[in-house]
Each structure stands twice: as structure tokens, then as C-alpha cells.
PDB file of C-alpha atoms in Angstrom:
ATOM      1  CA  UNK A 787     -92.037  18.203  31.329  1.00 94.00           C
ATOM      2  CA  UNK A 788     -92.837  18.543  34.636  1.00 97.00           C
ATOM      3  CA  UNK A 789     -94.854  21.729  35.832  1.00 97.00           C
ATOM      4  CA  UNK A 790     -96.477  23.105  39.083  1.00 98.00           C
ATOM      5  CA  UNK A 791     -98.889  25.417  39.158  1.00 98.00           C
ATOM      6  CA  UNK A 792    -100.156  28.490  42.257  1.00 98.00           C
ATOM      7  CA  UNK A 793    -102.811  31.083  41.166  1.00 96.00           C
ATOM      8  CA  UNK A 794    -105.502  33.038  42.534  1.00 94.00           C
ATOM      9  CA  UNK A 795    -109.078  33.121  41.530  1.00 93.00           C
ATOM     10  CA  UNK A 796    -109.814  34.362  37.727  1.00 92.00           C
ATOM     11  CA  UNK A 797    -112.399  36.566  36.415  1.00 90.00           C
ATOM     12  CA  UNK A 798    -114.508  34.716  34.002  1.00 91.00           C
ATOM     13  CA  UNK A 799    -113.366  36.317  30.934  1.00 92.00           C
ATOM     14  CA  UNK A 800    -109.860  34.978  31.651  1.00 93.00           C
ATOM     15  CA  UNK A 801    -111.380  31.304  32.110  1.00 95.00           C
ATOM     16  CA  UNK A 802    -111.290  30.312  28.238  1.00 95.00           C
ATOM     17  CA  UNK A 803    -107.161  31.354  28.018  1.00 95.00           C
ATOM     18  CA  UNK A 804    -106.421  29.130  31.477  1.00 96.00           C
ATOM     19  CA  UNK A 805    -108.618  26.492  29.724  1.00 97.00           C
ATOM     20  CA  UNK A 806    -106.330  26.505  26.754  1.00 97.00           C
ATOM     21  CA  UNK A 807    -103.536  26.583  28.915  1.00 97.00           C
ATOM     22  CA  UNK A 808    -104.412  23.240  30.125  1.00 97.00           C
ATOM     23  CA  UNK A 809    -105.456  21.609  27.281  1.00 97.00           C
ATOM     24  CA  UNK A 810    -102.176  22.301  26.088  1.00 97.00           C
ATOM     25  CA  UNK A 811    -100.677  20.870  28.421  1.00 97.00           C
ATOM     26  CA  UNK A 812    -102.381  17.927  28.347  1.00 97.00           C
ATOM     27  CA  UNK A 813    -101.599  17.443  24.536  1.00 96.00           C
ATOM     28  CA  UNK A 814     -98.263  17.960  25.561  1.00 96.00           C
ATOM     29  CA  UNK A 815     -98.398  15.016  28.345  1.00 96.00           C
ATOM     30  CA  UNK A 816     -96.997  17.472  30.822  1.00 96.00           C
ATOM     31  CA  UNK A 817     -96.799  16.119  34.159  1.00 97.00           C
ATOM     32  CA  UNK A 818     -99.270  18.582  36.138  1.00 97.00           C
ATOM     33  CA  UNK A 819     -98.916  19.478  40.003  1.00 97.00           C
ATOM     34  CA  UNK A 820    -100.826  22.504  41.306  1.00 97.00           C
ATOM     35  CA  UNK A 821    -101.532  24.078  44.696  1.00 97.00           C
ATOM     36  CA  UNK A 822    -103.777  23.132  46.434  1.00 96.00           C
ATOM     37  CA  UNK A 823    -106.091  26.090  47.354  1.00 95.00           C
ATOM     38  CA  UNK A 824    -106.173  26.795  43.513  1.00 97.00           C
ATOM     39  CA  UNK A 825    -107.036  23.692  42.743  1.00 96.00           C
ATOM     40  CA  UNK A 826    -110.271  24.037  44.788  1.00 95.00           C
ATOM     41  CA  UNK A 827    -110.911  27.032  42.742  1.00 96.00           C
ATOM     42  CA  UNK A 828    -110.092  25.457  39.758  1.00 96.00           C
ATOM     43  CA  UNK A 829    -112.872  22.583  40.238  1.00 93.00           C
ATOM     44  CA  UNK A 830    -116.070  22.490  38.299  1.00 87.00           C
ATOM     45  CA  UNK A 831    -114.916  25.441  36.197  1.00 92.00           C
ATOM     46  CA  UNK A 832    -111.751  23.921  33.933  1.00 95.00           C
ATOM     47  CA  UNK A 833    -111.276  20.664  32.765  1.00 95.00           C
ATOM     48  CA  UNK A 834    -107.924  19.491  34.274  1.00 95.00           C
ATOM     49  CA  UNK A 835    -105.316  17.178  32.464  1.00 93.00           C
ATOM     50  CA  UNK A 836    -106.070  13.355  33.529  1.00 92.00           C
ATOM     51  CA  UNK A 837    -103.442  12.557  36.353  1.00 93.00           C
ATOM     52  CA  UNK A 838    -103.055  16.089  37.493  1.00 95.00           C
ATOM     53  CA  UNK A 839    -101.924  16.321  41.817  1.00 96.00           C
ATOM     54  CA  UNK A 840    -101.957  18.651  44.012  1.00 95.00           C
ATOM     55  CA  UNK A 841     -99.497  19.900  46.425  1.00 97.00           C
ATOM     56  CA  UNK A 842     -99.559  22.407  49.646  1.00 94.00           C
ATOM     57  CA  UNK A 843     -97.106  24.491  51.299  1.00 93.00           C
ATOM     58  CA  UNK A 844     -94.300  22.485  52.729  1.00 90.00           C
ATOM     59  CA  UNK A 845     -94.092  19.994  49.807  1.00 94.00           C
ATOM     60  CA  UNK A 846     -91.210  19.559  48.076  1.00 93.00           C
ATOM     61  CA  UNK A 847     -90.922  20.842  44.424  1.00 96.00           C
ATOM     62  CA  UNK A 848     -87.922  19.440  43.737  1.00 95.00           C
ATOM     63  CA  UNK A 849     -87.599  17.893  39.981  1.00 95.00           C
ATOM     64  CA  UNK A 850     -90.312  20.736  38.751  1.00 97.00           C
ATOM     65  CA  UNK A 851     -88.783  22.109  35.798  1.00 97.00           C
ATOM     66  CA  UNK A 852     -90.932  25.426  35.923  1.00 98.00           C
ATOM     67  CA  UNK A 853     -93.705  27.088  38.048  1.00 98.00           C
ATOM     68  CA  UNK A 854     -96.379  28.871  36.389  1.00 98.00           C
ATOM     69  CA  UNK A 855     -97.898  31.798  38.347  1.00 97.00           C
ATOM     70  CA  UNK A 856    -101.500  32.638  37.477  1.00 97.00           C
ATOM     71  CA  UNK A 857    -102.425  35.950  38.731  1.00 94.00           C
ATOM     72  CA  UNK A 858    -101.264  39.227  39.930  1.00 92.00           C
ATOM     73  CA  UNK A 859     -97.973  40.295  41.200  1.00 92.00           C
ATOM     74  CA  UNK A 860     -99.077  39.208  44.606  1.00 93.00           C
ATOM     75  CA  UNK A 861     -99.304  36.455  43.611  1.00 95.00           C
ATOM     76  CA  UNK A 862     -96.163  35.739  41.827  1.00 96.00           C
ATOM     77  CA  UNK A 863     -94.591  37.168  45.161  1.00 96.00           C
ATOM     78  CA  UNK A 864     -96.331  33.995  47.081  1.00 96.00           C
ATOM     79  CA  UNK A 865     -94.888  31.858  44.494  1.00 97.00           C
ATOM     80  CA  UNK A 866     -91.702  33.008  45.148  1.00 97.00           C
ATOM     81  CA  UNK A 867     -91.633  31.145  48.685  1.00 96.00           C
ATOM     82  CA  UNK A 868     -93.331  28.106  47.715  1.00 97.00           C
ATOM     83  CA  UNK A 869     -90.269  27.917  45.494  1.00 97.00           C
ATOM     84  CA  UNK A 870     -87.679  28.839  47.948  1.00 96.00           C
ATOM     85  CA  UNK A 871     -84.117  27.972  47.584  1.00 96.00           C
ATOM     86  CA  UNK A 872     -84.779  25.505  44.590  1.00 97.00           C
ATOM     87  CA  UNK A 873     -84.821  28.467  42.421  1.00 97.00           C
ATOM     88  CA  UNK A 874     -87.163  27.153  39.710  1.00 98.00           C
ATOM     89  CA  UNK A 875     -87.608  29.389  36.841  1.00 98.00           C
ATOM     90  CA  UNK A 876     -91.259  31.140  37.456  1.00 98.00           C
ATOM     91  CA  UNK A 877     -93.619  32.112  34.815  1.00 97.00           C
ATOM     92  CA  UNK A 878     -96.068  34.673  35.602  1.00 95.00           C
ATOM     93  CA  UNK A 879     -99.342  34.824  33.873  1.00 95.00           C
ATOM     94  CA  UNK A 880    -101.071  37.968  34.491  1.00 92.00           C
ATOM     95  CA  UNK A 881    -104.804  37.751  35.878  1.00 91.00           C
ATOM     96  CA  UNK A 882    -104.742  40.742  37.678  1.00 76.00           C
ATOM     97  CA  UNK A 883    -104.562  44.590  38.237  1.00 75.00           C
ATOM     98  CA  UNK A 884    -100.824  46.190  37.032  1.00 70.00           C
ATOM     99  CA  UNK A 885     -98.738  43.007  36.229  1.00 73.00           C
ATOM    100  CA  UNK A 886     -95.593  44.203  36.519  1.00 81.00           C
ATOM    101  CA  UNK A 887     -93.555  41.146  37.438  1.00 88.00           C
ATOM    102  CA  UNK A 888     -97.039  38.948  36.224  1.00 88.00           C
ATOM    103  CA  UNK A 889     -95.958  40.234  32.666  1.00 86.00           C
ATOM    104  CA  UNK A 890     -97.731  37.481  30.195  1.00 91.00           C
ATOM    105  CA  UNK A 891    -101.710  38.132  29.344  1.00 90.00           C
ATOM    106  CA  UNK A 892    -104.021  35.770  28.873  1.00 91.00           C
ATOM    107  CA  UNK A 893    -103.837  36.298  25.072  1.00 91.00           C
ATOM    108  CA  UNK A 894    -100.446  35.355  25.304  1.00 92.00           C
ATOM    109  CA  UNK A 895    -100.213  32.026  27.679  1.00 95.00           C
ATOM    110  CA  UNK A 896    -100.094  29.389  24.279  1.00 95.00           C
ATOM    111  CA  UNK A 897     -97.020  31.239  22.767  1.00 94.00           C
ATOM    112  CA  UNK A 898     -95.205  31.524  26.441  1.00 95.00           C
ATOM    113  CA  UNK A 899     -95.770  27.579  26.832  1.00 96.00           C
ATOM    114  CA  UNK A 900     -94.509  26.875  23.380  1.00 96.00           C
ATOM    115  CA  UNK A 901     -91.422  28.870  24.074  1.00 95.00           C
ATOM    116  CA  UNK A 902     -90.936  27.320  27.471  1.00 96.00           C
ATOM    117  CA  UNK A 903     -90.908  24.168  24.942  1.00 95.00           C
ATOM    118  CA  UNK A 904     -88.781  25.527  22.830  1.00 95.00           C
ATOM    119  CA  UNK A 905     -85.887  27.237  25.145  1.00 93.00           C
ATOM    120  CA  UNK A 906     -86.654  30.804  23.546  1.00 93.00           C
ATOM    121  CA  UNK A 907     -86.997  32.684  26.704  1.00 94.00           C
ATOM    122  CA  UNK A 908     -84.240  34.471  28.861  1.00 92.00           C
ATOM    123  CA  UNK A 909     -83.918  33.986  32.506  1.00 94.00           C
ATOM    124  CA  UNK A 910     -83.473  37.362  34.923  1.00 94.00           C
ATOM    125  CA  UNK A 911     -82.036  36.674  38.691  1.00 96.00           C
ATOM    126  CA  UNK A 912     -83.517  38.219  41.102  1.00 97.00           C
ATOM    127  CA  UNK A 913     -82.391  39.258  44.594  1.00 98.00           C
ATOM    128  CA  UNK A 914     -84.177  38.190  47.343  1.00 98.00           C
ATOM    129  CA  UNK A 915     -84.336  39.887  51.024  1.00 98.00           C
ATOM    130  CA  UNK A 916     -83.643  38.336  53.998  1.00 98.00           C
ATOM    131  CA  UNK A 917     -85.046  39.498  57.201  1.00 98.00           C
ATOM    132  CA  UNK A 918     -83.731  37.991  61.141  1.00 97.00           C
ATOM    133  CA  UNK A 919     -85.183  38.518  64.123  1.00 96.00           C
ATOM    134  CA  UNK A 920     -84.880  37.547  67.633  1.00 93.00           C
ATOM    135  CA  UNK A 921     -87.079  36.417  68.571  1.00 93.00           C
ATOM    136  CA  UNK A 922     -87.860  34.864  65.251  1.00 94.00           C
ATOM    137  CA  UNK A 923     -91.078  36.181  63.648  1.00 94.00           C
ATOM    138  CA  UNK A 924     -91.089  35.107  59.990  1.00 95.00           C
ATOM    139  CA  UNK A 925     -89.985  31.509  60.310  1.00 94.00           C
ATOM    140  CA  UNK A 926     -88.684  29.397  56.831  1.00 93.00           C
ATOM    141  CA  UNK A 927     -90.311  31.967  55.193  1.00 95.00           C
ATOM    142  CA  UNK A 928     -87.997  34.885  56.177  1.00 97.00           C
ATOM    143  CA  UNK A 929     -87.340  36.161  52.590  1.00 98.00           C
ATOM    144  CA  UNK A 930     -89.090  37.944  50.228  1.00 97.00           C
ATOM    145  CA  UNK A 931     -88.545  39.566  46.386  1.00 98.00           C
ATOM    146  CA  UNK A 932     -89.808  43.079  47.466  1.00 97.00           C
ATOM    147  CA  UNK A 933     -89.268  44.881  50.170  1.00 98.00           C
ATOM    148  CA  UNK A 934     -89.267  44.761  54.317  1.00 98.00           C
ATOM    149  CA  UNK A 935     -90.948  47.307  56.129  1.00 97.00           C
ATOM    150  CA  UNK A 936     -91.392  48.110  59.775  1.00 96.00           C
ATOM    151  CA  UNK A 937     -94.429  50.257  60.238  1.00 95.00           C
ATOM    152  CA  UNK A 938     -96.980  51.971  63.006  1.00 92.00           C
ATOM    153  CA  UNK A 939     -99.221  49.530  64.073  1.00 84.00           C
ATOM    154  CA  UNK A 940    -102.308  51.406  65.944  1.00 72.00           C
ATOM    155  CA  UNK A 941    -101.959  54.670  67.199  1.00 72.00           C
ATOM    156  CA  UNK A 942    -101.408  58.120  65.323  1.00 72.00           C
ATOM    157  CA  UNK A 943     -98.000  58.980  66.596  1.00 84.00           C
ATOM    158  CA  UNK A 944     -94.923  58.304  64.265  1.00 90.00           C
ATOM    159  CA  UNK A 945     -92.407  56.008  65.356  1.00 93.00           C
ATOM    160  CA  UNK A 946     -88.380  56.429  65.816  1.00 94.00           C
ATOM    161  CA  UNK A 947     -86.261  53.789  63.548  1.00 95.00           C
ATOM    162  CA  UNK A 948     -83.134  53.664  64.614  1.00 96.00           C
ATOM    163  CA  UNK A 949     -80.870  52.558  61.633  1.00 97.00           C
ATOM    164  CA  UNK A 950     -77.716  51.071  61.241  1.00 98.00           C
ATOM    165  CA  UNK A 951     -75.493  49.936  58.391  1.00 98.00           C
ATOM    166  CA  UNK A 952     -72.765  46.441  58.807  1.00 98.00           C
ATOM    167  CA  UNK A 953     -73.037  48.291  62.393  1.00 96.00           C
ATOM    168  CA  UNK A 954     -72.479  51.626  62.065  1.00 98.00           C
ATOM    169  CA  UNK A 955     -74.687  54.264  62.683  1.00 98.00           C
ATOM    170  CA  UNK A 956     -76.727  56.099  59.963  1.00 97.00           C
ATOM    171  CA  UNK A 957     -79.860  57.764  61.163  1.00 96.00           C
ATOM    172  CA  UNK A 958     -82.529  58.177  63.125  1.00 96.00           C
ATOM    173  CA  UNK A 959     -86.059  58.322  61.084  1.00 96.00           C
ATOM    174  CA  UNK A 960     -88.991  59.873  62.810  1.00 95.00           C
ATOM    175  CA  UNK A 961     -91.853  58.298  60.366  1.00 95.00           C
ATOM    176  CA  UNK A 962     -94.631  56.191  59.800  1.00 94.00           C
ATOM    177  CA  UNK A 963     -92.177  53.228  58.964  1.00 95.00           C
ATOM    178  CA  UNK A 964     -89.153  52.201  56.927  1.00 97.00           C
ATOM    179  CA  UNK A 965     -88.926  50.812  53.737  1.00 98.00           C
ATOM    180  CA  UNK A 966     -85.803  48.032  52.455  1.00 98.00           C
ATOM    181  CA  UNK A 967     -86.370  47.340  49.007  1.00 98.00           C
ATOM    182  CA  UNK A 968     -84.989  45.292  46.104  1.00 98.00           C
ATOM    183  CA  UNK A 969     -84.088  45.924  42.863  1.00 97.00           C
ATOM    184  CA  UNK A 970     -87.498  43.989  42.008  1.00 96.00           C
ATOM    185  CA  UNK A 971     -89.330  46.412  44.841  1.00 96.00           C
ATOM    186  CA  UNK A 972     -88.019  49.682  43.935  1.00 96.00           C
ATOM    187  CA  UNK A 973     -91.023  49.735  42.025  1.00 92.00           C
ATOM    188  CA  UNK A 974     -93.288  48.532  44.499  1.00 92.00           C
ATOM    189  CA  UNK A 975     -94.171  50.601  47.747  1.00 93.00           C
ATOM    190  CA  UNK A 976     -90.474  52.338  47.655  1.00 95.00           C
ATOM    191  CA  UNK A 977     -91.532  53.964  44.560  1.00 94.00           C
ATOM    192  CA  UNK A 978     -94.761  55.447  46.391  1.00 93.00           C
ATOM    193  CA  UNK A 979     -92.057  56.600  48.728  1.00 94.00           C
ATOM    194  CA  UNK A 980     -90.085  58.366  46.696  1.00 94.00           C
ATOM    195  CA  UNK A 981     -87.615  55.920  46.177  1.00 95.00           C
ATOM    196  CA  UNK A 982     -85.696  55.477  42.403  1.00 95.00           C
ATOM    197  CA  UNK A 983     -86.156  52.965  40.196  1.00 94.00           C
ATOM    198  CA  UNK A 984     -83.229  50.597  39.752  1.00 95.00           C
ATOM    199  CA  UNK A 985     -82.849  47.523  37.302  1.00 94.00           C
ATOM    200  CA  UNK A 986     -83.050  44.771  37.889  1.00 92.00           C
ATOM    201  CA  UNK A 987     -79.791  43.368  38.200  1.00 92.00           C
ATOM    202  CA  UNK A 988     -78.467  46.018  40.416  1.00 94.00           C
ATOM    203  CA  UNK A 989     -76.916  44.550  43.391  1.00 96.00           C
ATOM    204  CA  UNK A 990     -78.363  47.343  46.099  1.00 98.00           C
ATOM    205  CA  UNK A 991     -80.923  47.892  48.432  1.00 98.00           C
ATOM    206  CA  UNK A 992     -83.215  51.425  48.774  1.00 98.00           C
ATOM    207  CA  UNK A 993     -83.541  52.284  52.194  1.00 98.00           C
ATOM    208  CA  UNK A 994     -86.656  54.889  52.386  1.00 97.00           C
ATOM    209  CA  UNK A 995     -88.659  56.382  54.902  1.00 97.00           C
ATOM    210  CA  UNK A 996     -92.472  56.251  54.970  1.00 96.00           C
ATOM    211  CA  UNK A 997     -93.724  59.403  55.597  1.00 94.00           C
ATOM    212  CA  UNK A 998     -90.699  61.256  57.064  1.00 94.00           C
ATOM    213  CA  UNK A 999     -91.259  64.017  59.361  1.00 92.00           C
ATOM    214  CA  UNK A1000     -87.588  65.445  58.323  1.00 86.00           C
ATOM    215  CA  UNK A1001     -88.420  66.837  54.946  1.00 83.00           C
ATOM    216  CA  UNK A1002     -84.356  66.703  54.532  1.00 89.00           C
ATOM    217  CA  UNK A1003     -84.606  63.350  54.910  1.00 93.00           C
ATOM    218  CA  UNK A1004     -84.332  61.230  51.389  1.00 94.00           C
ATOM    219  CA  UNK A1005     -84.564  57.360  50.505  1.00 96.00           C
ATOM    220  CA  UNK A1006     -80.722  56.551  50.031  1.00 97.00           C
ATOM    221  CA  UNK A1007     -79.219  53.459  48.156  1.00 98.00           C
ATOM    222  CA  UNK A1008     -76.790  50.865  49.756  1.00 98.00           C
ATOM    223  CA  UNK A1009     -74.807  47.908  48.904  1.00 97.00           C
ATOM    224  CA  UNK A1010     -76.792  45.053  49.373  1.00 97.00           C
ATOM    225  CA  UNK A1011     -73.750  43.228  50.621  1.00 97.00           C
ATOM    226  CA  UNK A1012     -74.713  45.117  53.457  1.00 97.00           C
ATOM    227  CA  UNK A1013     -76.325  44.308  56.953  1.00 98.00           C
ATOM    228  CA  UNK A1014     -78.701  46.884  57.982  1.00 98.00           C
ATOM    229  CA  UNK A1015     -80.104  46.374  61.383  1.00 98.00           C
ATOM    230  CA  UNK A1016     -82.853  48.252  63.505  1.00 96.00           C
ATOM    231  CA  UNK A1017     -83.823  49.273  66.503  1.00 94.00           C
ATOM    232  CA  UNK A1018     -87.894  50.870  67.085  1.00 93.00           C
ATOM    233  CA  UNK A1019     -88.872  53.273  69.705  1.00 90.00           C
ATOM    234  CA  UNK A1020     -92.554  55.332  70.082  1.00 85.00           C
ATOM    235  CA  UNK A1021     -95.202  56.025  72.176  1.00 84.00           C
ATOM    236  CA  UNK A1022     -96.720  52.386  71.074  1.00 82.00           C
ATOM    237  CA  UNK A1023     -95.263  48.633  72.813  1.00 82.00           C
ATOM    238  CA  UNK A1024     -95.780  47.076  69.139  1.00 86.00           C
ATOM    239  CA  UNK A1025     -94.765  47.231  65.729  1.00 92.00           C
ATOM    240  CA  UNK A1026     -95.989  45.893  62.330  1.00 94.00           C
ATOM    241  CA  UNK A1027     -92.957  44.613  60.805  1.00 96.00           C
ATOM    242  CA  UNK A1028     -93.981  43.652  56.769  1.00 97.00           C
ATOM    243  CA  UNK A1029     -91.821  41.098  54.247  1.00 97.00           C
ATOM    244  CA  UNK A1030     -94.309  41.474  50.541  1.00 95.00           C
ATOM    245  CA  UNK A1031     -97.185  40.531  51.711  1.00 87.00           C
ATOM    246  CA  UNK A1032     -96.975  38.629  54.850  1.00 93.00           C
ATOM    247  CA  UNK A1033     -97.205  41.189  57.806  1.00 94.00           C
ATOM    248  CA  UNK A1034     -97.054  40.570  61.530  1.00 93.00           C
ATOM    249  CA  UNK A1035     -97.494  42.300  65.209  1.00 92.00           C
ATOM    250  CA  UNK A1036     -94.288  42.283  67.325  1.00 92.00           C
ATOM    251  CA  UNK A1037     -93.337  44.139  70.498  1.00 90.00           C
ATOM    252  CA  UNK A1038     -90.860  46.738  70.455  1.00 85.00           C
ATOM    253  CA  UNK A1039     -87.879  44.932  72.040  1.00 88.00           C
ATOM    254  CA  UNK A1040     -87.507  42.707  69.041  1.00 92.00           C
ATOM    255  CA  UNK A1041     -84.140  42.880  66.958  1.00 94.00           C
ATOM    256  CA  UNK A1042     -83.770  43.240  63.294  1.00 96.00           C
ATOM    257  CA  UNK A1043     -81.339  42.524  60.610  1.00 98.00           C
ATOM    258  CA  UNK A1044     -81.634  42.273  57.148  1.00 98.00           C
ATOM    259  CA  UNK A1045     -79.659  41.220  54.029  1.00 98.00           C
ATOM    260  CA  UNK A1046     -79.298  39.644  51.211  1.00 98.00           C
ATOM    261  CA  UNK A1047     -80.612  36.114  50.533  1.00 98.00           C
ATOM    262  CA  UNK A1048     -77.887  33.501  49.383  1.00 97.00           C
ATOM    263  CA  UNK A1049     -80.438  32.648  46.317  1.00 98.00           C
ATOM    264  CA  UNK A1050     -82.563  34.002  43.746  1.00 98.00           C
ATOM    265  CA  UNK A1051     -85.559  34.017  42.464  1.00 98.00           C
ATOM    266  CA  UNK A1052     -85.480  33.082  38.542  1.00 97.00           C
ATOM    267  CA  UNK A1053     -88.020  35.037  36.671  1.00 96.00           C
ATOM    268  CA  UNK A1054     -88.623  33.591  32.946  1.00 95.00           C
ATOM    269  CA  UNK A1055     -88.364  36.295  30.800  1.00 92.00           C
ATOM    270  CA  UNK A1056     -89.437  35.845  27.027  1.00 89.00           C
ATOM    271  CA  UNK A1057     -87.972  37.634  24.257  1.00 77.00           C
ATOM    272  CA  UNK A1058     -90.612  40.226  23.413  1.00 73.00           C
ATOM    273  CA  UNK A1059     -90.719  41.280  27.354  1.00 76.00           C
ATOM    274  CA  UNK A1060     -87.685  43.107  29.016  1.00 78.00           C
ATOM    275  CA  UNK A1061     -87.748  45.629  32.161  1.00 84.00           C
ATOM    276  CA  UNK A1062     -87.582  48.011  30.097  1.00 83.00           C
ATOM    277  CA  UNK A1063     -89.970  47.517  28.007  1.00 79.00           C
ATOM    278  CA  UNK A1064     -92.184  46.958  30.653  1.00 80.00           C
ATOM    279  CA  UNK A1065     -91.663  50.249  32.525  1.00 82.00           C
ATOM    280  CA  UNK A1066     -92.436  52.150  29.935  1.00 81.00           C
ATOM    281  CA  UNK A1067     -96.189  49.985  29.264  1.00 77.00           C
ATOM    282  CA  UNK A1068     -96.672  49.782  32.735  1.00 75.00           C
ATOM    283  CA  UNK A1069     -95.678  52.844  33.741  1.00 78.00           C
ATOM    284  CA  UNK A1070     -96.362  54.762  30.904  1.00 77.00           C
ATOM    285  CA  UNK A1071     -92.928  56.267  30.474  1.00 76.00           C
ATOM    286  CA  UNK A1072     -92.449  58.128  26.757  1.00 67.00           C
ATOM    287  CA  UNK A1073     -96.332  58.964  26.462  1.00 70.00           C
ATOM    288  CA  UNK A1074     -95.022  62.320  24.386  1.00 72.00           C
ATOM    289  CA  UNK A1075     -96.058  63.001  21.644  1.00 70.00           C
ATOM    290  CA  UNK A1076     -92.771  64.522  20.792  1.00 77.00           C
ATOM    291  CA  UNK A1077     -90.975  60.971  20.633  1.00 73.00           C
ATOM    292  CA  UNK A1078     -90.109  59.473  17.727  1.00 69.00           C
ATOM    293  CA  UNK A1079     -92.898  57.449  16.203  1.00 62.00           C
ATOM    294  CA  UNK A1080     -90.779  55.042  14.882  1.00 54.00           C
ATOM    295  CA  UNK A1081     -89.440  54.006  18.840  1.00 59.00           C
ATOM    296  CA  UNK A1082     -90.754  50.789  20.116  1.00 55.00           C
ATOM    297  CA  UNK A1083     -93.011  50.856  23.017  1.00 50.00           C
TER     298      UNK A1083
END
């Protein structure tokens, strides 16, 4: 089997469970690529599979059967555009803070490789954002699993977002910024927002003000076959327009469109681990004490 491998850098109480990890994968004669910023990390603190190689951002992955994300959900959202429009099933392997998409532990990693082995896992598809611009701003790397978000850049004055849906107008928003979200992100900074909660595999986007100045003014939920398009105006001559993590400066005259990617990202999913299931641990939805004891968490 052929796996690649992105992560951040580990506490060292999580070193002995990525050690494991890659001693099993050596005893399993896995083919080994990882990235190469981890893999600086990675020296003179775990003993690597003989034959392992490192790749960098613009190298193909093509032929990698899965991607293994060790970290937090940050990171899993960089792995996302390493693995672009391949759509290789990703693994997370929480490291971090929350883990919400990250979902395996540490304790965890030797039963998720054996079940990778095996075929018992599901796979969930995820929708991905796309974000244009003219002039271009994001590059290749115009799509992410969370949200978009055009924001105040450096003054205290809110900002005027202009919105409009497949063309037509819908609103004005005097705010700090605008959030788009996913599915995936309506738990991310729409949810801070007041945005709902979707699942997964509902095909919509959350549009949702940051900070609105109309208090009438709610986060709404559109089709994501929809184009939803922008245009800023404020006492400032730049912006901070946002896609996950990646963030950038641009003047006001810049034009903005979003939709829907034309592919996924594959999240592996193993049987013990559902959204649901994970909103509820992560969340901590049903901590009642009036709930039936015999309901799984």
C-alpha cells in the first residue's frame, strides 16, 4: 500500500503512538511518502521505515491510496489541498486541540491502520468551496473544506458587503465580515456566528454575517448550486478576504464569486466514528442527566 503522510509538530506524549504508527507500517512494507516540512520535524525523534521519501507542495500524489493527517483540524484542512482534485481518502489522526474532523486519537492509530487494511471503514464526501476573483488572489489553491470569509482588515469601522445570489440581489450587510460555509464549516467559525449546524451531506451553503450591526439580520441557508458573488465598500481601500486558513490583503475593487467545487474531499470514516457521534463528544450535546443511561454517547 502506498501512503503519504502531512502533520504538524507533536507533543511528546503523542511521540510513542506516531512511533507505532510507523513501525507498523514498516512491518506492513507500506510504501511511505511524507511532506516535507514534517519530515524535518520528524528527524532525530522517530525512527522512519527504510526507503521512506519525501514530497512538497506541487508534487503529484497520484497512485497514493490514502493520506494520513497527523494533527489538528488545521491541519487536516491543509491536507485537503495538497490532495486537491485527486480526492484521496484522508485519515485524520488527532494531535491537537478539538479534533473535530481530526477524529482518531493516538490510542487509536494501530486499529485505524488495520482497518484501512482491512476495508472496514466508510467514506463521507465532502463539499468543497470554491472562491474566484479578479484579479486572482488564491491561485490553484482557490478551494477550501470550510468556509470563505471577507473581513475588516485594519481600522475599527464595519464594512458594507454587498451580496448577491446566481445574480440577484439579497442584502446589504453592515458588519465586521461575511461568512460562506460548508456543510463541514457550519461548525467551524459559522457556528461562532450563529450559524446552524448542518450534516454533512447537505448540499447547501450558510451565508452569515460577522458581527452584524442589523440585529434583524440572521445567517440564512442557500443552495450550494448557487453562485453568490460580492461586492465590499467602507471607510478602508483593503479587505482581508479568508479561504480556512489561508488569508490575504486585497483592495476593495476586487470581484468575488463563490461556489461549489466540482470535487470532494473524501474523509475516511471508521465504523465506531459518525458525525453524529462526534457532535455530541465534541460538542457535548446530551450532557443531561435526564437521558437515558442506556443511549450511546
Amino acid at each position: 500500500m502506498k501512503i503519504a503522510i502531512l502533520g504538524k509538530p507533536f507533543d511528546d506524549e503523542a511521540a510513542p503512538a506516531i512511533q507505532a504508527l510507523f513501525d507498523d507500517l514498516a512491518a506492513r512494507r507500506a510504501e511511505v511518502r511524507i511532506g516535507e516540512a514534517f519530515r524535518t520535524f520528524l528527524n532525530n525523534r522517530i525512527r522512519l521505515p527504510e526507503g521512506t521519501t519525501e514530497f512538497r507542495r506541487g508534487d503529484s500524489l497520484r497512485g497514493v491510496q490514502f493520506v494520513l493527517s497527523i494533527g489538528g483540524d488545521g491541519t487536516l484542512l491543509d491536507t485537503v489541498t495538497y490532495v486537491g482534485s485527486l480526492q484521496i481518502p484522508i485519515l485524520g489522526i488527532h494531535t491537537g486541540r478539538l479534533g473535530f474532523l481530526a477524529t482518531i486519537t493516538p490510542d487509536r492509530i494501530a486499529q485505524a491502520i488495520d482497518s484501512l487494511y482491512k476495508g472496514h471503514f466508510n467514506i463521507e464526501e465532502r463539499s468543497l468551496i470554491r472562491v474566484d476573483t479578479d484579479p486572482d488572489v488564491f491561485g490553484s489553491l482557490n478551494f477550501g473544506l470550510n468556509e470563505f470569509s471577507v473581513l475588516k482588515r485594519d481600522t475599527s469601522s464595519m464594512i458594507v458587503v454587498h451580496t448577491y445570489i446566481d445574480g440577484e440581489y439579497l442584502n446589504s450587510y453592515w458588519a465586521d465580515g461575511l461568512v460562506v460555509a460548508t456543510p463541514t464549516g457550519s461548525t467551524g467559525y459559522s457556528l461562532s456566528c450563529g450559524g446552524p449546524v448542518m450534516l454533512p451531506q447537505t448540499n447547501n451553503f450558510i451565508i452569515a454575517p460577522v458581527c452584524p450591526h442589523n440585529l434583524n439580520v440572521r445567517p440564512l441557508v442557500v443552495s450550494d448550486q448557487s453562485v453568490i458573488s460580492f461586492e465590499i465598500e467602507g471607510r478602508s481601500t483593503s479587505y482581508m478576504l479568508a479561504l480556512d486558513s489561508r488569508s490575504l490583503p486585497v483592495e476593495a475593487s476586487v470581484q468575488i464569486a463563490v461556489r461549489r467545487e466540482a470535487f470532494n474531499a473524501r474523509l475516511v470514516k471508521l465504523n465506531h466514528v459518525n458525525f453524529l457521534s462526534t457532535l455530541r463528544s465534541k460538542l457535548n450535546w446530551g450532557l443531561d442527566r435526564r437521558n437515558p443511561a442506556g443511549i450511546q454517547s
